[in-house]
PDB file of C-alpha atoms in Angstrom:
ATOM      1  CA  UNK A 101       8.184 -22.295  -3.549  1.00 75.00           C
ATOM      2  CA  UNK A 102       5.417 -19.743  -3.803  1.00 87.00           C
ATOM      3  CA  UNK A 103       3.236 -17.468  -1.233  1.00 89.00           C
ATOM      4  CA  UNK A 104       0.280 -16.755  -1.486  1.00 90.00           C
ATOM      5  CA  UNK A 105      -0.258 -13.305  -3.678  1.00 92.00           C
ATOM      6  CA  UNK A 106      -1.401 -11.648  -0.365  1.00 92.00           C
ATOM      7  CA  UNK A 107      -1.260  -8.169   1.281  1.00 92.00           C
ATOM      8  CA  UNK A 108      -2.964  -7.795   4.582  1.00 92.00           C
ATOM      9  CA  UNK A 109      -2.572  -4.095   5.689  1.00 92.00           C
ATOM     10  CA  UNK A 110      -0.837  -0.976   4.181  1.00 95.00           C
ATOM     11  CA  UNK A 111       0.222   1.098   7.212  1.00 95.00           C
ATOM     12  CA  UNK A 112       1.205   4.886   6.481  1.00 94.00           C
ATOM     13  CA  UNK A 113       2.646   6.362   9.293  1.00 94.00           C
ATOM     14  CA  UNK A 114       1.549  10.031  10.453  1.00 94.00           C
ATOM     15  CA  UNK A 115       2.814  12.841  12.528  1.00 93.00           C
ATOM     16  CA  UNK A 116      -0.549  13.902  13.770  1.00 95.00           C
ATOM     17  CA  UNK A 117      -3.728  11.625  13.737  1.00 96.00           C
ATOM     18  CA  UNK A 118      -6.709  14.583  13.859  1.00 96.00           C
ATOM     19  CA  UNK A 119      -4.872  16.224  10.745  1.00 95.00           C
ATOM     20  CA  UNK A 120      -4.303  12.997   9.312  1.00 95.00           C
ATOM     21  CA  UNK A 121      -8.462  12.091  10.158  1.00 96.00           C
ATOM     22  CA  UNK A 122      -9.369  15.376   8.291  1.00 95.00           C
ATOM     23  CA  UNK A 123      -8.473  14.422   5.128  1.00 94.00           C
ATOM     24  CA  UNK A 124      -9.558  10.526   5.270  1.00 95.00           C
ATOM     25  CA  UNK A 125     -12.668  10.861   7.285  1.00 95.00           C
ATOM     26  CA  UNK A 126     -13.583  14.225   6.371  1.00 94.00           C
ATOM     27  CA  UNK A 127     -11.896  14.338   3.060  1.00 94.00           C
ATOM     28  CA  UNK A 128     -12.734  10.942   1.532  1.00 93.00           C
ATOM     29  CA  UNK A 129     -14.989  10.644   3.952  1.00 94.00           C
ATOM     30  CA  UNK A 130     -14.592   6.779   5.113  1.00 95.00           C
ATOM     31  CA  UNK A 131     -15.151   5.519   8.292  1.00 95.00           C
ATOM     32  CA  UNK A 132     -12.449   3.641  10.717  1.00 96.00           C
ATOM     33  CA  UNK A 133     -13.201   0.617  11.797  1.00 94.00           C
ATOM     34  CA  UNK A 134     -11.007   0.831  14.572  1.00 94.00           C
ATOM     35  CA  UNK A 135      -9.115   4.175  16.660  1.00 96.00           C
ATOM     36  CA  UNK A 136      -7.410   4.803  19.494  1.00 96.00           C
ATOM     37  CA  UNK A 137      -4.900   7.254  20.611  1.00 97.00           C
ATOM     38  CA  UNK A 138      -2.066   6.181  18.364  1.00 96.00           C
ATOM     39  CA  UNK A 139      -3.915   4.175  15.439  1.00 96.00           C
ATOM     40  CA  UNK A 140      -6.594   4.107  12.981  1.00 96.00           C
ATOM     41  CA  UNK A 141      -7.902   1.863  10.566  1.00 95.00           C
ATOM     42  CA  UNK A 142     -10.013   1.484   8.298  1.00 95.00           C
ATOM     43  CA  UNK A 143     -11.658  -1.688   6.461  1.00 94.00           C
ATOM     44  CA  UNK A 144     -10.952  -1.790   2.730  1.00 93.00           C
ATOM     45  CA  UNK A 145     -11.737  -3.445  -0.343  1.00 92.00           C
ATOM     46  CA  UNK A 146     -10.392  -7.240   1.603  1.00 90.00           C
ATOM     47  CA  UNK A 147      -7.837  -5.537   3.548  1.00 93.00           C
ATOM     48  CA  UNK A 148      -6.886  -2.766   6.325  1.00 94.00           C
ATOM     49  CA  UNK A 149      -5.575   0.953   5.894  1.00 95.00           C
ATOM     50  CA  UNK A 150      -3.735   1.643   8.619  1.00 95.00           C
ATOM     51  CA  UNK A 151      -2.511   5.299   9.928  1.00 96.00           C
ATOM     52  CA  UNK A 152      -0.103   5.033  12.581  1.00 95.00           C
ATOM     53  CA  UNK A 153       1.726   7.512  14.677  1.00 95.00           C
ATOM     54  CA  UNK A 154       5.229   7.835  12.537  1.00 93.00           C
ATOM     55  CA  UNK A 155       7.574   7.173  15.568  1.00 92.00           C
ATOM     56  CA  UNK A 156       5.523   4.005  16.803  1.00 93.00           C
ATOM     57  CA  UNK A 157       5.689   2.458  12.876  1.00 92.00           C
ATOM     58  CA  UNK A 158       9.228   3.687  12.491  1.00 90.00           C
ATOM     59  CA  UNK A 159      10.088   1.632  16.191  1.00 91.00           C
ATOM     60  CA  UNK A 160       7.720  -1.393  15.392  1.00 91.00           C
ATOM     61  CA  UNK A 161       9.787  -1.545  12.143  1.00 86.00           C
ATOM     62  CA  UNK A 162      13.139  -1.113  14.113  1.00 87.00           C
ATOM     63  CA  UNK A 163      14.313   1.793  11.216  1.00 83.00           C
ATOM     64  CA  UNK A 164      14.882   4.941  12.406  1.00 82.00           C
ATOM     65  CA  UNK A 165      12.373   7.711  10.701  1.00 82.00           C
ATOM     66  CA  UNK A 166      14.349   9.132   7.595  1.00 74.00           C
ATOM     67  CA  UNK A 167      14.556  12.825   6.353  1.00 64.00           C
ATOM     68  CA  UNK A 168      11.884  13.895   4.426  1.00 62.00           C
ATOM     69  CA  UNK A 169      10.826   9.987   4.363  1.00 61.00           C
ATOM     70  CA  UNK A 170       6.861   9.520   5.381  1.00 68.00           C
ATOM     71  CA  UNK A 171       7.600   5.669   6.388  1.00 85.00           C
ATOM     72  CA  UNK A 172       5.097   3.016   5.571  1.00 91.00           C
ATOM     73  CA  UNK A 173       4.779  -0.641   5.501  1.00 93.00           C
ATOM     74  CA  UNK A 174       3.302  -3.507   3.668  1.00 95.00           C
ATOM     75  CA  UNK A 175       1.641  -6.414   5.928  1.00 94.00           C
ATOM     76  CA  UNK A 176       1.838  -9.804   4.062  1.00 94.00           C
ATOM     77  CA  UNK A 177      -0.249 -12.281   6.510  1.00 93.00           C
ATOM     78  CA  UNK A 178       0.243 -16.442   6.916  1.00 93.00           C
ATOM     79  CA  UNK A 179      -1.896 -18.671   8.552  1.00 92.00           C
ATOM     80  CA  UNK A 180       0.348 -19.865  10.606  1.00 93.00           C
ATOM     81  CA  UNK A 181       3.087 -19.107  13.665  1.00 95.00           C
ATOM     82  CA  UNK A 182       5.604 -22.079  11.556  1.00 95.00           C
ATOM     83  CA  UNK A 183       5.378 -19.610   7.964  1.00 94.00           C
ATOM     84  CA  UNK A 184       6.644 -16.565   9.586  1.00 96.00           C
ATOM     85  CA  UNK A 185      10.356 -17.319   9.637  1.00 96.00           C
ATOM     86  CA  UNK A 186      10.898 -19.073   6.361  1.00 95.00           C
ATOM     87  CA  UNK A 187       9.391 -16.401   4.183  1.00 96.00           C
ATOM     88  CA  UNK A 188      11.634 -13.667   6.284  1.00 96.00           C
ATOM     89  CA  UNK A 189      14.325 -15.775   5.704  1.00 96.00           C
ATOM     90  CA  UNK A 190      13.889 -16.387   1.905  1.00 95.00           C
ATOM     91  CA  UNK A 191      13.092 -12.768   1.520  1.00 95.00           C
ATOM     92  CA  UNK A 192      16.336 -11.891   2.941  1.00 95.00           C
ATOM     93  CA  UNK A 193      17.904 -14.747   0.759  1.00 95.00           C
ATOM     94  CA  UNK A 194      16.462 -12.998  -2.638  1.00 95.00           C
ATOM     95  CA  UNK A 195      17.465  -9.560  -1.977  1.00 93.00           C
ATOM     96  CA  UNK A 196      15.327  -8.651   0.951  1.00 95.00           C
ATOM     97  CA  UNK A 197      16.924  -7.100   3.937  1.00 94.00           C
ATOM     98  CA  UNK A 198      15.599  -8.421   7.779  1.00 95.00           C
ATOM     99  CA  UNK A 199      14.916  -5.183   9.769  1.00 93.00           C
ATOM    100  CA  UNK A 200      13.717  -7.340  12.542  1.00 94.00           C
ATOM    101  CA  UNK A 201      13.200 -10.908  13.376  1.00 96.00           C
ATOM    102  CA  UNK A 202      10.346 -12.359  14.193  1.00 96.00           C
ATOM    103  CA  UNK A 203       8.585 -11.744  17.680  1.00 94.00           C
ATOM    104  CA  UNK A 204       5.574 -12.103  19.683  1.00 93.00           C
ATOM    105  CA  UNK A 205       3.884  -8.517  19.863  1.00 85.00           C
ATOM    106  CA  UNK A 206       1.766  -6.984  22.218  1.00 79.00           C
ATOM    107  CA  UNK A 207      -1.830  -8.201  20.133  1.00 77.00           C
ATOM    108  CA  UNK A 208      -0.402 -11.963  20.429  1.00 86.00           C
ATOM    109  CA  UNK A 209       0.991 -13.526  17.119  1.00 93.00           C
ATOM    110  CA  UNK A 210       4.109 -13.294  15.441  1.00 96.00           C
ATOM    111  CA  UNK A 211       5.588 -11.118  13.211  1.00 95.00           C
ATOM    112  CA  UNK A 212       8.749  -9.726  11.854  1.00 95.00           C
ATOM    113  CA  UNK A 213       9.993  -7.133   8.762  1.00 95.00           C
ATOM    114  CA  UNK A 214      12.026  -7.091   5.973  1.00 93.00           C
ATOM    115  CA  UNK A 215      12.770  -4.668   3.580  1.00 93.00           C
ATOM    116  CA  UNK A 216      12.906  -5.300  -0.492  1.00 94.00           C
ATOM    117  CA  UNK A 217      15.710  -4.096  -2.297  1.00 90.00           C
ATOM    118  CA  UNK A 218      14.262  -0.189  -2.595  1.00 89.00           C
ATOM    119  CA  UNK A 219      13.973  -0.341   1.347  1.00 88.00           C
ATOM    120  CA  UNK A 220      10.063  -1.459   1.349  1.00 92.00           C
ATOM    121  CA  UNK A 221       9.112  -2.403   3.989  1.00 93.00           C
ATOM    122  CA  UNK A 222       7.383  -6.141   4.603  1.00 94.00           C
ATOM    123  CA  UNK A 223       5.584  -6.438   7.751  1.00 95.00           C
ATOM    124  CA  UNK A 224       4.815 -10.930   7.940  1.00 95.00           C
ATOM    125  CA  UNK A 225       2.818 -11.760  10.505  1.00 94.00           C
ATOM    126  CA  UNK A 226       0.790 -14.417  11.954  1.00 95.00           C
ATOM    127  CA  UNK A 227      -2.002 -12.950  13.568  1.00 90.00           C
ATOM    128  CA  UNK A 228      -5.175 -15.205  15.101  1.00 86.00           C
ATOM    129  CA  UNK A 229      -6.847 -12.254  15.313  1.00 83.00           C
ATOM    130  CA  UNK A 230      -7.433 -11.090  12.167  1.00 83.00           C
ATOM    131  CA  UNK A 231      -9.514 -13.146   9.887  1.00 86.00           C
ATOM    132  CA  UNK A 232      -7.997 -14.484   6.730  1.00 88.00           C
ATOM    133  CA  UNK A 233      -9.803 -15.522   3.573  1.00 89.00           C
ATOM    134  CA  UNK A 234      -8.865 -18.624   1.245  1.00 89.00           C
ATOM    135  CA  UNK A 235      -8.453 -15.533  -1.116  1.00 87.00           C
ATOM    136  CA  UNK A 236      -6.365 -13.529   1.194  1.00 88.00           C
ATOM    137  CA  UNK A 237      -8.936 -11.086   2.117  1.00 91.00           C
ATOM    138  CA  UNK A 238      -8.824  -9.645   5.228  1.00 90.00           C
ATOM    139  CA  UNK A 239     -11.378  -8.543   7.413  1.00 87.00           C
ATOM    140  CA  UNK A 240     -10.412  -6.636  10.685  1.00 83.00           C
ATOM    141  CA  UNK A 241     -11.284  -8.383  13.708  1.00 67.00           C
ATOM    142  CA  UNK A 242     -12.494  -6.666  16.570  1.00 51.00           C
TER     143      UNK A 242
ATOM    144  CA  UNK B  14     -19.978  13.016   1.466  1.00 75.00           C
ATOM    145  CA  UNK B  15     -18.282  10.016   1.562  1.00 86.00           C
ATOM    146  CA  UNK B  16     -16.263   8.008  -1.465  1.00 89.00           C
ATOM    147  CA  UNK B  17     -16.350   3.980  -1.503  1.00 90.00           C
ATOM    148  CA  UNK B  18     -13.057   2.713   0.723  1.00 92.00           C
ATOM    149  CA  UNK B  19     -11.053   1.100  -1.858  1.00 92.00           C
ATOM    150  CA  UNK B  20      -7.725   1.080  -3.781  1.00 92.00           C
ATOM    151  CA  UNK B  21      -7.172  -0.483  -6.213  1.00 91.00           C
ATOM    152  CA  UNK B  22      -2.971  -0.300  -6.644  1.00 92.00           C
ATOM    153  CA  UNK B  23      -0.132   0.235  -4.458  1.00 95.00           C
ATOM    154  CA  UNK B  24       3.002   1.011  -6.585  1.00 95.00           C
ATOM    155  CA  UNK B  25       6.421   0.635  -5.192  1.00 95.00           C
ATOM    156  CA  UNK B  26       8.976   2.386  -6.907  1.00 94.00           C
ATOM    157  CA  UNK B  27      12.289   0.305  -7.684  1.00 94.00           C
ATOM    158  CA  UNK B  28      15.701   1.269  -8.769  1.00 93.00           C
ATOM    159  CA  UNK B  29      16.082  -2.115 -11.056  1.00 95.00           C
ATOM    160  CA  UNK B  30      13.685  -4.231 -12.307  1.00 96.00           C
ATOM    161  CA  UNK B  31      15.956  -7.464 -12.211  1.00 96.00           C
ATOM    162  CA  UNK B  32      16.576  -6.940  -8.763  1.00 94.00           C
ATOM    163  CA  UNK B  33      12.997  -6.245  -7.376  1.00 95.00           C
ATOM    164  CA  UNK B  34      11.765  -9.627  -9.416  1.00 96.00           C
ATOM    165  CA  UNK B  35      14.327 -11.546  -7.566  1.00 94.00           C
ATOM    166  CA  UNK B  36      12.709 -10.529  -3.984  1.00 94.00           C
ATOM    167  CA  UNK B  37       8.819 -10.543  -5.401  1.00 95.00           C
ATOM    168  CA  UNK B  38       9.025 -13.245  -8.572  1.00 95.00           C
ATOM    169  CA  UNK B  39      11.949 -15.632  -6.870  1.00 94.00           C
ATOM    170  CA  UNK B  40      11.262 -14.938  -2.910  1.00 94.00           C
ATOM    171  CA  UNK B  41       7.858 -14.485  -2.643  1.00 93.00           C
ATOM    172  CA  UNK B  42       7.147 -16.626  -5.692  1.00 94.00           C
ATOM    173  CA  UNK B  43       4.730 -14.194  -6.958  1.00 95.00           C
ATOM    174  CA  UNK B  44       3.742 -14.645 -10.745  1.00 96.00           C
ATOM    175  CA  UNK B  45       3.442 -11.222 -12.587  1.00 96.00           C
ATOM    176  CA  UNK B  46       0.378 -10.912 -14.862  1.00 94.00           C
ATOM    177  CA  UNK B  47       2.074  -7.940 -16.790  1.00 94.00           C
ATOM    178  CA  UNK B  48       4.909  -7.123 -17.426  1.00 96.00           C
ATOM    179  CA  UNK B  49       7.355  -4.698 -19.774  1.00 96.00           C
ATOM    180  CA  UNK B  50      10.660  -2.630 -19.652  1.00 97.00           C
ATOM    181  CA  UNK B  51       9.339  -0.298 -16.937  1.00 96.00           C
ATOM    182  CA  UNK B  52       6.567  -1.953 -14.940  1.00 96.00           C
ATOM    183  CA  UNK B  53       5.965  -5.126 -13.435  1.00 96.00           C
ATOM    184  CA  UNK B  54       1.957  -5.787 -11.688  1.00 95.00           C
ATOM    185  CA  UNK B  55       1.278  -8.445  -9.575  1.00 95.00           C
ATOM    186  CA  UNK B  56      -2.417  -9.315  -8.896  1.00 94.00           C
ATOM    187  CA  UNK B  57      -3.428  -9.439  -5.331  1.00 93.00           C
ATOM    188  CA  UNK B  58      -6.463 -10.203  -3.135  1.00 92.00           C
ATOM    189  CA  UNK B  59      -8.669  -7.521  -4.970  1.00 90.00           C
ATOM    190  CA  UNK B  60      -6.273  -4.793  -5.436  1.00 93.00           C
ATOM    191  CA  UNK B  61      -3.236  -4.731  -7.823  1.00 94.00           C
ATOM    192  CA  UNK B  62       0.815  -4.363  -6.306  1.00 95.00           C
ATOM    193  CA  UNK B  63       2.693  -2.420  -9.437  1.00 95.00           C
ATOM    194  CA  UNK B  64       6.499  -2.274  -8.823  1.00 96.00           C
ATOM    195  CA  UNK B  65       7.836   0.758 -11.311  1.00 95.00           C
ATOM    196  CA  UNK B  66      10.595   2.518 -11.913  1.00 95.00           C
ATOM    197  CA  UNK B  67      11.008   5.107  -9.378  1.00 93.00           C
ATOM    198  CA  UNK B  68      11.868   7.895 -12.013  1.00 92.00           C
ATOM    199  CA  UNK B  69       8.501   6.957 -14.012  1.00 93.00           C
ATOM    200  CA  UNK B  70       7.041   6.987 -10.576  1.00 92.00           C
ATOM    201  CA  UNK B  71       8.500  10.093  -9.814  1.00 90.00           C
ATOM    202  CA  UNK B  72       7.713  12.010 -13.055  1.00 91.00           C
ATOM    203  CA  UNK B  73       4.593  10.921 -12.969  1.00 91.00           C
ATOM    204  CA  UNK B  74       3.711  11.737  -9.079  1.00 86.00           C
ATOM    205  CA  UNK B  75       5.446  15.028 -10.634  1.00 87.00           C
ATOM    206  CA  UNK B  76       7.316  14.904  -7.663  1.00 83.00           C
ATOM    207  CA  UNK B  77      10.890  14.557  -7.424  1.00 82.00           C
ATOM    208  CA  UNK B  78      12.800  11.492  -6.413  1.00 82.00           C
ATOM    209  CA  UNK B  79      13.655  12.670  -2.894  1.00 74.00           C
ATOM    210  CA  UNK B  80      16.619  12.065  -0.712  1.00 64.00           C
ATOM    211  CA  UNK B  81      16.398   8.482   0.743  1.00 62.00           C
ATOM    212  CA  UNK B  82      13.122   8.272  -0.143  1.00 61.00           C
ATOM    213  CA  UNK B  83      11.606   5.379  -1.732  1.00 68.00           C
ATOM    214  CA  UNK B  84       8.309   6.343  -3.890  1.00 86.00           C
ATOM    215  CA  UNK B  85       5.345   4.736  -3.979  1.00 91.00           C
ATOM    216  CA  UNK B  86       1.614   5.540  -4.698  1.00 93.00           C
ATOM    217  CA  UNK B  87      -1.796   4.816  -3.759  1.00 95.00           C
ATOM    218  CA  UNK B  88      -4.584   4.051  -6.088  1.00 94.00           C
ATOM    219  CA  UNK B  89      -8.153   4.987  -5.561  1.00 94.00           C
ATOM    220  CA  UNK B  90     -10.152   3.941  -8.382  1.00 93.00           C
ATOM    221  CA  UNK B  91     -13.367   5.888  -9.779  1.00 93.00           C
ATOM    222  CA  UNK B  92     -16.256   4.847 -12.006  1.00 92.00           C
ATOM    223  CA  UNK B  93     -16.656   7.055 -14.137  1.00 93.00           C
ATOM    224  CA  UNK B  94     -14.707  10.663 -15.325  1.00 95.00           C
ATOM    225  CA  UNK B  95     -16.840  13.355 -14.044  1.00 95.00           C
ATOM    226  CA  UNK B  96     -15.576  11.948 -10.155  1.00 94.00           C
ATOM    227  CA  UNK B  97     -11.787  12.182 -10.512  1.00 96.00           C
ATOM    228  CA  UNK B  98     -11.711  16.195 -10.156  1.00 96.00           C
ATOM    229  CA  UNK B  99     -14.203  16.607  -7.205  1.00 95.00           C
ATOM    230  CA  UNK B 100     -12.051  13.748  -5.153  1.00 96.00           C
ATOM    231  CA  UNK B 101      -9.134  15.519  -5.455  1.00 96.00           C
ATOM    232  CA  UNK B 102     -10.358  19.205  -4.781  1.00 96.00           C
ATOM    233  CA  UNK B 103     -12.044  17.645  -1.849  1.00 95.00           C
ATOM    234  CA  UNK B 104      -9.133  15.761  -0.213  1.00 95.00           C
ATOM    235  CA  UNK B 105      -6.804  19.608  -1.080  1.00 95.00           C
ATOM    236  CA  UNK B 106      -9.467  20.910   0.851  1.00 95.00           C
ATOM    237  CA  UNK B 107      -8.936  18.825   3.644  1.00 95.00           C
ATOM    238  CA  UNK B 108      -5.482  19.075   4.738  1.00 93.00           C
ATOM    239  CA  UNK B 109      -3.879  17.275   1.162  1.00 95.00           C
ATOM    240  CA  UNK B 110      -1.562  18.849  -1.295  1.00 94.00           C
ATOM    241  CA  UNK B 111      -2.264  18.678  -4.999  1.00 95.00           C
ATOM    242  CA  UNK B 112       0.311  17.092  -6.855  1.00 93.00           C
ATOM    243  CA  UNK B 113      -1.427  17.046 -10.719  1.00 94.00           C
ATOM    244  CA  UNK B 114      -4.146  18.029 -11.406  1.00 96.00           C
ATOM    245  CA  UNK B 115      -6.400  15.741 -13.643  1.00 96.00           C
ATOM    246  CA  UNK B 116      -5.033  14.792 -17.005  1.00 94.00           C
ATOM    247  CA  UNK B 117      -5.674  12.046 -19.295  1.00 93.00           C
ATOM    248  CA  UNK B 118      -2.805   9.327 -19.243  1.00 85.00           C
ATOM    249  CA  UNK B 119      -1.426   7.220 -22.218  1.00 80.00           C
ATOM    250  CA  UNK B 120      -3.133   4.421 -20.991  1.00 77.00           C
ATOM    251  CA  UNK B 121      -6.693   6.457 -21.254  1.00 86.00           C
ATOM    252  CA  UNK B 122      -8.778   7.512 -18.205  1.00 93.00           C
ATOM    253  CA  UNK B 123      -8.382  10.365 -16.340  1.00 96.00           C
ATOM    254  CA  UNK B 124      -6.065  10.696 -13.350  1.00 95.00           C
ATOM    255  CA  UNK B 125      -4.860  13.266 -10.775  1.00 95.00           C
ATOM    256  CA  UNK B 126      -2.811  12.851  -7.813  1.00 95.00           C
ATOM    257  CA  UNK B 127      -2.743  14.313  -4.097  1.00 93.00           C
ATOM    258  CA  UNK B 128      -0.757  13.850  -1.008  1.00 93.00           C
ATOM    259  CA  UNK B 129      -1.973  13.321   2.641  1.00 94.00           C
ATOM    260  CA  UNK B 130      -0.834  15.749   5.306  1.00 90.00           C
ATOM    261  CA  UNK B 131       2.007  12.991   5.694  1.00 89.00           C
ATOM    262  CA  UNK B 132       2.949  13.014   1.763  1.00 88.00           C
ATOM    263  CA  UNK B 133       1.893   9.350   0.755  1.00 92.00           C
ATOM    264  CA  UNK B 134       0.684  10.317  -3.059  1.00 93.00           C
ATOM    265  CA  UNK B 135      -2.748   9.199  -3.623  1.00 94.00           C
ATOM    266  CA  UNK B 136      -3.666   8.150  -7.393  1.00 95.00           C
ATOM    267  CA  UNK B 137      -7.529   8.850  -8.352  1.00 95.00           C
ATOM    268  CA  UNK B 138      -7.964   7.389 -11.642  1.00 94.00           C
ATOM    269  CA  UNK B 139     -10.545   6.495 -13.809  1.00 95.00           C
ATOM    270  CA  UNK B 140      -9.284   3.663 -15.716  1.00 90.00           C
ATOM    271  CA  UNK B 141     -11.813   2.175 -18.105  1.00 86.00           C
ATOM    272  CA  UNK B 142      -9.176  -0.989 -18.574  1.00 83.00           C
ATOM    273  CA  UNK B 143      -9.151  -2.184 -14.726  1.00 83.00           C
ATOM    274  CA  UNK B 144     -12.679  -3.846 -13.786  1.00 86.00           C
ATOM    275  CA  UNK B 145     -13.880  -2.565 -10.649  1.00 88.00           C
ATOM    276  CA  UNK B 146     -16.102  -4.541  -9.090  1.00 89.00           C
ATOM    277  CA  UNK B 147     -18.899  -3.318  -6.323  1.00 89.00           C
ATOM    278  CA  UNK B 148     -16.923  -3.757  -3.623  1.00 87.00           C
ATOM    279  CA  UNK B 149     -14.164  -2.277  -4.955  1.00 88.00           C
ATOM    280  CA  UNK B 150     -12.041  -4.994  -6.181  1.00 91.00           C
ATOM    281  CA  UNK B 151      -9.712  -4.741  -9.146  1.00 90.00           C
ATOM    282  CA  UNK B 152      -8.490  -7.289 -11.018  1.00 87.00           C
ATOM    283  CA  UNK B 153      -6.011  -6.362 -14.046  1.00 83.00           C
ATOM    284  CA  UNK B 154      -8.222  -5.917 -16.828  1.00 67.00           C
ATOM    285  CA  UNK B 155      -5.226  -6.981 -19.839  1.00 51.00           C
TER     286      UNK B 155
END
């Protein structure tokens, strides 16, 4: 059985979004392709750069924020509502552990996480919004 | 100023080899496309996932394994030499933390890191062995 090699968003979470703009709109000087009050991301090389408020990631992934741990997480996207469930379950068969199983969240979809054996996180999630390549590029879509 | 919106790796760092392969080789059913004793890459959808030991993560971040803390690094690939030391005096100007300053790895290049405001570790390399292509996608150039 085999995925598809495919990695949606990376999501860094943040304690303060203007300090966190500075350095990648100022410093690097990209533009977001997306913001409000508690997100921002940015379209990448066929995928999405997240920044996220730390304590809204840290809830989303149902893991409490760590000392001196920035969290993060790694969004693998399927195609479909019926492939969420089986890959967090294999995951968590091979090593993985589930941090949360899956459910519907506010932006419609599914999703749920689980964490590799160093405590990665995997974000899967089935989400009609965003558009998915036969690749596995991934184009924000608002 | 503004630098192209790619990256071109994400590198997780893992305890044990044999144990991250399991969740990424035998759950996921991802095929590596290199692999040796320390390192194992994984091409994606125009970007490269390296899973590495954390201490060669670590020691080459030079920043110590912390306290609960996973490692991992982001990649931002550059063109050509001269553009690796203005990135990263640029994003220390901006609210990031210099980690190393530019030096040329084993591998050839030139690389640096820096940390966002948050501490993820950004990676600007010039790699001469990874193709870059306009829009920023890598593919592992072995």
């Amino acid at each position: 059985m085999a995925f598809q090699q495919q990695l949606s968003v990376v999501t860094l979470g943040v304690a303060d979004l203007i300090r966190s703009k500075r350095f990648y709109v100022d410093g690097f000087g990209w533009r977001p392709v997306f913001e409000n009050e508690e997100i921002v991301f940015y379209q990448m090389n066929g995928f999405v750069l997240g920044t996220w408020l730390h304590d809204k990631l840290a809830e989303d992934m149902r893991r409490p924020l760590g000392v001196g741990r920035a969290p993060f997480s790694l969004g693998h996207n399927v195609r479909t509502r019926e492939e969420v469930r089986p890959i967090l379950d294999r995951l968590a068969a091979h090593g993985g552990t589930l941090l949360k199983p899956p459910v519907e969240p506010p932006f419609g979809g599914l999703q749920g996480y689980v964490a590799d054996p160093d405590d990665h996180a995997w974000d899967i999630v089935w989400n009609p919004g965003f558009r998915l390549g036969d690749d596995g590029s991934v184009t924000f879509g608002v």
